[in-house]
GROMACS .gro file of C-alpha atoms in nm:
model
  139
    1MET     CA    1  -1.156   4.701   3.816
    2THR     CA    2  -1.454   4.930   3.860
    3LEU     CA    3  -1.793   4.806   3.971
    4GLU     CA    4  -1.924   4.853   3.615
    5GLU     CA    5  -1.637   4.645   3.475
    6LEU     CA    6  -1.706   4.377   3.736
    7LYS     CA    7  -2.075   4.365   3.640
    8ALA     CA    8  -1.974   4.306   3.278
    9ALA     CA    9  -1.718   4.037   3.367
   10SER     CA   10  -1.917   3.837   3.622
   11PRO     CA   11  -2.157   3.554   3.539
   12PHE     CA   12  -2.361   3.654   3.848
   13ASP     CA   13  -2.601   3.943   3.903
   14ILE     CA   14  -2.473   4.164   4.187
   15GLY     CA   15  -2.816   4.190   4.347
   16ALA     CA   16  -2.941   4.470   4.568
   17PRO     CA   17  -2.749   4.696   4.807
   18ASN     CA   18  -2.669   4.492   5.118
   19ASP     CA   19  -2.858   4.726   5.350
   20LYS     CA   20  -2.941   4.458   5.609
   21TYR     CA   21  -2.570   4.418   5.693
   22ALA     CA   22  -2.445   4.767   5.597
   23GLN     CA   23  -2.346   4.843   5.956
   24TYR     CA   24  -2.086   4.563   5.935
   25PHE     CA   25  -1.923   4.688   5.614
   26ASP     CA   26  -1.699   4.982   5.530
   27GLY     CA   27  -1.810   5.083   5.181
   28GLN     CA   28  -2.094   4.959   4.962
   29SER     CA   29  -2.168   4.591   4.925
   30TYR     CA   30  -2.439   4.408   4.732
   31LEU     CA   31  -2.604   4.073   4.802
   32LYS     CA   32  -2.781   3.825   4.576
   33MET     CA   33  -2.883   3.501   4.743
   34LEU     CA   34  -2.832   3.214   4.499
   35SER     CA   35  -2.955   2.929   4.718
   36LEU     CA   36  -3.148   2.906   5.042
   37GLU     CA   37  -3.212   2.530   5.012
   38GLN     CA   38  -2.975   2.246   5.107
   39VAL     CA   39  -2.668   2.473   5.099
   40VAL     CA   40  -2.694   2.849   5.157
   41ILE     CA   41  -2.499   3.040   4.891
   42GLY     CA   42  -2.482   3.416   4.866
   43ASN     CA   43  -2.319   3.617   4.591
   44VAL     CA   44  -2.151   3.911   4.764
   45THR     CA   45  -2.018   4.203   4.561
   46PHE     CA   46  -1.789   4.465   4.715
   47ASP     CA   47  -1.746   4.804   4.549
   48VAL     CA   48  -1.389   4.935   4.522
   49GLY     CA   49  -1.246   4.965   4.875
   50CYS     CA   50  -1.537   4.788   5.047
   51ARG     CA   51  -1.469   4.524   5.310
   52ASN     CA   52  -1.660   4.367   5.594
   53HIS     CA   53  -1.563   4.399   5.958
   54TRP     CA   54  -1.378   4.130   6.146
   55HIS     CA   55  -1.627   3.855   6.227
   56ILE     CA   56  -1.655   3.498   6.351
   57HIS     CA   57  -1.883   3.219   6.230
   58HIS     CA   58  -1.933   3.027   6.554
   59ALA     CA   59  -2.034   2.661   6.571
   60SER     CA   60  -1.994   2.390   6.833
   61SER     CA   61  -1.930   2.140   6.551
   62GLY     CA   62  -1.904   2.173   6.175
   63GLY     CA   63  -1.981   2.521   6.047
   64GLY     CA   64  -1.756   2.781   5.892
   65GLN     CA   65  -1.763   2.931   5.547
   66ILE     CA   66  -1.619   2.875   5.200
   67LEU     CA   67  -1.543   3.169   4.971
   68ILE     CA   68  -1.506   3.129   4.593
   69ALA     CA   69  -1.371   3.440   4.421
   70THR     CA   70  -1.557   3.505   4.096
   71ALA     CA   71  -1.459   3.854   3.972
   72GLY     CA   72  -1.227   4.145   4.052
   73ARG     CA   73  -0.958   4.138   4.318
   74GLY     CA   74  -0.997   4.118   4.693
   75TYR     CA   75  -0.849   3.997   5.019
   76TYR     CA   76  -0.910   3.752   5.300
   77GLN     CA   77  -0.734   3.770   5.636
   78ALA     CA   78  -0.756   3.547   5.942
   79TRP     CA   79  -0.675   3.707   6.278
   80GLY     CA   80  -0.300   3.700   6.345
   81GLU     CA   81  -0.214   3.607   5.985
   82GLU     CA   82  -0.111   3.804   5.678
   83PRO     CA   83  -0.380   3.905   5.425
   84ILE     CA   84  -0.421   3.675   5.124
   85GLU     CA   85  -0.496   3.827   4.783
   86LEU     CA   86  -0.798   3.672   4.610
   87ASN     CA   87  -0.851   3.653   4.234
   88PRO     CA   88  -1.119   3.475   4.027
   89GLY     CA   89  -1.104   3.102   4.089
   90ASP     CA   90  -0.939   3.127   4.432
   91ILE     CA   91  -1.107   2.934   4.713
   92VAL     CA   92  -1.079   2.997   5.086
   93ASN     CA   93  -1.197   2.745   5.345
   94ILE     CA   94  -1.269   2.924   5.672
   95PRO     CA   95  -1.313   2.693   5.971
   96ALA     CA   96  -1.573   2.776   6.233
   97ASN     CA   97  -1.464   3.002   6.518
   98VAL     CA   98  -1.189   3.178   6.319
   99LYS     CA   99  -1.194   3.559   6.336
  100HIS     CA  100  -1.152   3.699   5.986
  101TRP     CA  101  -1.251   3.960   5.728
  102HIS     CA  102  -1.279   3.970   5.348
  103GLY     CA  103  -1.355   4.224   5.080
  104ALA     CA  104  -1.236   4.425   4.783
  105SER     CA  105  -0.887   4.560   4.738
  106PRO     CA  106  -0.844   4.937   4.783
  107ASN     CA  107  -0.835   4.978   4.403
  108SER     CA  108  -1.067   4.708   4.262
  109ALA     CA  109  -1.421   4.587   4.305
  110PHE     CA  110  -1.451   4.222   4.409
  111GLN     CA  111  -1.708   3.946   4.408
  112HIS     CA  112  -1.724   3.607   4.576
  113LEU     CA  113  -1.968   3.332   4.648
  114ALA     CA  114  -2.010   3.280   5.023
  115ILE     CA  115  -2.111   2.925   5.109
  116GLU     CA  116  -2.232   2.849   5.460
  117VAL     CA  117  -2.102   2.519   5.593
  118ALA     CA  118  -2.366   2.334   5.794
  119GLY     CA  119  -2.295   2.305   6.165
  120THR     CA  120  -2.442   2.284   6.511
  121ASP     CA  121  -2.520   2.586   6.732
  122GLN     CA  122  -2.425   2.832   6.458
  123SER     CA  123  -2.414   3.208   6.511
  124ASN     CA  124  -2.225   3.503   6.369
  125GLU     CA  125  -2.037   3.753   6.582
  126TRP     CA  126  -1.952   4.089   6.424
  127CYS     CA  127  -1.644   4.259   6.563
  128GLU     CA  128  -1.442   4.575   6.498
  129PRO     CA  129  -1.371   4.730   6.156
  130VAL     CA  130  -1.049   4.643   5.975
  131ASN     CA  131  -0.769   4.886   6.064
  132LEU     CA  132  -0.781   5.151   5.792
  133ALA     CA  133  -0.406   5.216   5.783
  134ALA     CA  134  -0.329   4.844   5.744
  135TYR     CA  135  -0.601   4.803   5.479
  136GLU     CA  136  -0.477   5.100   5.274
  137LYS     CA  137  -0.131   4.938   5.250
  138LEU     CA  138  -0.285   4.653   5.047
  139ARG     CA  139  -0.271   4.675   4.670
   0.00000   0.00000   0.00000
């Protein structure tokens, strides 16, 4: 699925280029914040082949992230585990303090809602990029 096809298929606007976090992504991503009250929800769109770097949502209690795939095809991977393919309607619950990455497949754009789970002493740690050779093996 191309980015243009994703735009036509998604109920959500892709928003603006995600320049604030571009250094933590390989490829072009877009961000449209849907809610900043009560529960923080961002609509993140990944162009074909775009993925974020490994990262950790730290919290001393609570915290973490929920992803809801809304369009295209992508992947989620927790450190030490196999990648999981994501398609519209798939939901991933990511506990706090789990190193992970997510993004588009090498041949499709992808979009998900990223929901921040409330917690105590929350912070994000950005780590290394996803290994390119391993990523390119995904379909």
